[in-house]
Amino acid sequence: MKKVIGLAVSTLALAISQSLYAQQAADIEVVEVTGNQQSLDTLNPGDNTLKGIFGSGLSAAETPRAVTSLSAQAIEALNINDLHDIVKAAPNAYASSGFGTPSLPSIRGQLGELFQDGIRRQAGNNGFGLPLSFNSVEQIDVVKGPSPVLFGSTQRNGGFVNLQTKVAPTTESKGKVTLRAGRWDQYSAQVDYGTAIEEGKSGIRFSAEYLDHGSFYDFAERDSTNLFVAYRYTPSDVLTWDISAEYYDTDYPDNAGINRPTQDLIDNGIYITGQGTQPNGSTVPGAGAIISPTGEVVIPRNRVFTNPDDINGAETTVIRSSVEYKMTDNVALRNITYYQYLEREEIAQNSFVEIIDGADTFENRTELDYKWNDSQTTTVGLALRYNDVLGYSQFTTEADNPIDLTGPISNRVIPLTDAQKARLVELRPGVYVSPGAQYDVDGDGNGDFNLSDTTDSTAWQTGLALQQRSTWTDKFSTIAGVRVDYYDVDARDPLAPIGVEAASDSYSDTLTSYQLSAVYKLTDEVNVYAAFSENDATSNSMAGGTVLGVNNEINPQNFATENTLYEVGVKYAPNSSWYAEVAVFDQTRSLRNRDGSNSGVKTQGFELQMFYQADDVWINAAYSYLDARFDDSAAFQGTAQVIDAFDNSRPDIIEGTGVGSPSFAAFPASDSRVQGIPPQIASINAGWQITDDLQVGASALYTKSFPLDFLQTVHIRDQYTVDVNADYQVTDDLRLRLDIINVTDEENWQPLFEGGYFGATLVMPNVPRHAQVTMQYAF
C-alpha cells in the first residue's frame, strides 16, 4: 500500500511540477475564470441524458418513469462511494447492509437490478456478492420499476440502476489524480487520464483505482484494484464506436453485524451473553440451540460477526462494445456487446461456503430505429444472452444466534460433525459443500443430502423486442413496447457423491413483457406521465445460475415470476436551475427467499424529489412513503422471534421461549408488512459557494421507525444521519475536500439482509463519526 500511495504522490508531484514549468515557460496571456461554473452546469439531474432505457436518449425530465440521475460531478458533490449511498438523493432507495458489502441496489423495498450501458451485470446473489467499483462509471441513473422491454427479462424488479461507462475523449487531453485518506487507515488512489489519438476521430482513456481500507469493524478490512481502459472511434458524424475493458480484483469481508437483536440492543446497546447449547449438549453453534443467559453487557459496536480466518475474494474481467451508426436520415443502428468472467471464493469459519469456479456471461443486443416521420419511430431489438455458471455452495449448517460475540473467537467457528459431513460432499481437503442434486443413497426413500445453490448450469436467452415511440400532438406522446424472451436452460450436478450418477435436467420457457407510457405536456415546463408495465421474470441462484430442486428437476416456478407496475407522475423542468418530480405507484412483484422460493409482494407509495441551483447555492431534497406488504404469500425467517433463542432461566434479563435458534420459521400466507423497510425516508443535500475558492455543504438523511422482524417484536427507531463537507480550490488545478460523516455521532442500525430472513438473528450497527480528506489534481 505504501508503495502504491508513494507512486500516486510522486505522479501528483510530477504533474504539478510540469504544470508549474509550463506556466513559467509559456509566454501567453492568462485569462482567469472564477465562480462555481463547474457545479452550475452539471448538478441538475433533469438535464442528464438517460441512454438506452427507451432506445435513443431521453432526458430525465422526458423519461416517463420516476428517475434520479447523478452526473460525475453530482457523485462527487454527494460523496457517493457505493450503491447504498444513492439513498442520499433517490427516494425509496434504502438498502440493507448486504453483509457489509453492497453489490445490488434496493429500490421500493426490494433488490433491484444492476445494469451498465443497458446490459445486466453479474452482481450479488440476494444482495451479497461482488462489491462495486465506480472507477469505470461517469453517470448513475436510478430508475424505478421493472426494466424496460429493450433491456429484457431480468431477475429483480423493484427498480434498477443503470451505470453509464466512461468514454474516451476525441479532442484534447485531460486527466486527474485523486488521493483519499480517512479514519481507520482507509486509503485510496485513482488516476484517470484521456487523450485524443487522432483529433476529432479517435481517443483513449485510462483509469486505475487502488483501495486499501481498514475498518471500524473487527476483522473487516478490504482492498481492491480496478483497471479500466476505453477507446473511442468516430471516423464520421454518423458512426461512433466505444470499446472498453475492466479488470477488478478484490478481497472483502463477510460482515454479519451483531446477533441477538433485542429491543434493548437497538435502544441501549445491551447484549445478552451466553453461548448457546444444542439439544445434544454441544456448545458448537447449531440448529435448535438454546441460550441460557449469563448476563448483560454494553457490546462495542465494532464487535461484529466476522472472523480473521475467513477467506473472501473475487476477481472479474469485463469487456464492453457499443456502436451507434446512423445509416440514413431515418434509420439508426445501435449494437451493444458485453462479456464478463467472474470468479469468487468464500470459505468462512461459520461453515458458510460459496465458490464460483467460473461464470461466463455474454450478451449482444442490436436495436434498429426506423423513423417513419417526425412523429413516429419504431425500434426493433434482437438480443442474445448466454450465462454459464459453475459454483459450489453450503449454507445449511450456519447458526448465528447461538454464538456469544463477547466470548473468544473460537465461539464463532462451526466445525462440521461426521454426520453433517455425510450429508455434504468434500470439494477439496477440508472444504465441504452441498451436491447439486438430491440422492437416496441408503434406499430408505428419503434424500440423504443438504442442498443449497451448487450448480453447473448453462442458460441461453433469446429476446425479440418491438417498441413504438409516437408524438401525436405537440403536447401528447406515447411509448409502447412488447418483448418475448425464450429461455433454454441446462443444469447439472457438478459434484455428485461417489457411487451415484450425477443428476441433470433441461427446461425451456417463453417469457413476455409489455409496457405502455404516455406523457402530456401541461406547459413547456410541466410534464404529466403515466406508465404501465407487466413482465415475467426469472428467479436465479448465485451468479445467475439455475439449480436443481429436491426432485432433481429445474423448478418451472423459477420462470413464472410476475410483476406489474402502475405509476403516474409530474415532472417540472423550467430551466437549468430547477427540477422536480412527484410519482405515485402501485407495484406487485416477487421476492426471492433465501431457500430459493418466491413470495409475492405488493407495494404502494409516493415519491418526491426536487433540485434548485442559484449562482452560489444548490439544494437537493427527496421524500418517499412506502407501504410494502406480502401479497397473500408466505414469509420465512431463520428464527421466528429473537426471544426464541433464549430459555427462561433468567426472566430478569429476558423471558425466553426455549424454541431454539435457528428454527427455520415459516409464516402462513398473509398481507403482513414486509419487515426491514422504512415506511418513510427524507433526505436533503445542499452546497454553498462562500468564495470563489471555498464551498461548504451538508447532507441529512432521516428514516422512520420500522420493524426488524416479521412479527414486529423489535423495531429500528426513527434515526437520522448528518454529514458535512468543505471544498477548497487551492489552485486552478488542485483542490482539497474534507468530509465528516455522521457528524453528530448517531448510533444507527441497519437490517442485514433483503427480505428479512435474518430479522430475528442479525442487525448491522452503522459506523460512528469519521472524517476523510480528498486531494484532487487536474492536469
Coordinates of C-alpha atoms in Angstrom, one line a residue, residues 18 80 144 302 309 352 429 437 449 454 463 567 592 676 702:
Q18 CA 5.2 20.0 -15.1
I80 CA -21.4 8.7 -3.2
K144 CA -38.0 2.8 -10.5
N302 CA -17.3 -2.8 16.3
D309 CA -9.5 -16.6 9.3
F352 CA -20.7 -21.0 5.0
P429 CA -9.5 -31.3 1.6
A437 CA -28.9 -32.6 -6.6
F449 CA -28.0 -34.7 1.4
T454 CA -24.4 -25.8 -6.1
G463 CA -35.2 -11.9 -26.9
E567 CA -47.3 4.7 -12.0
R592 CA -36.8 -14.5 -3.8
G676 CA -36.7 -4.4 7.3
Y702 CA -34.0 10.5 8.0

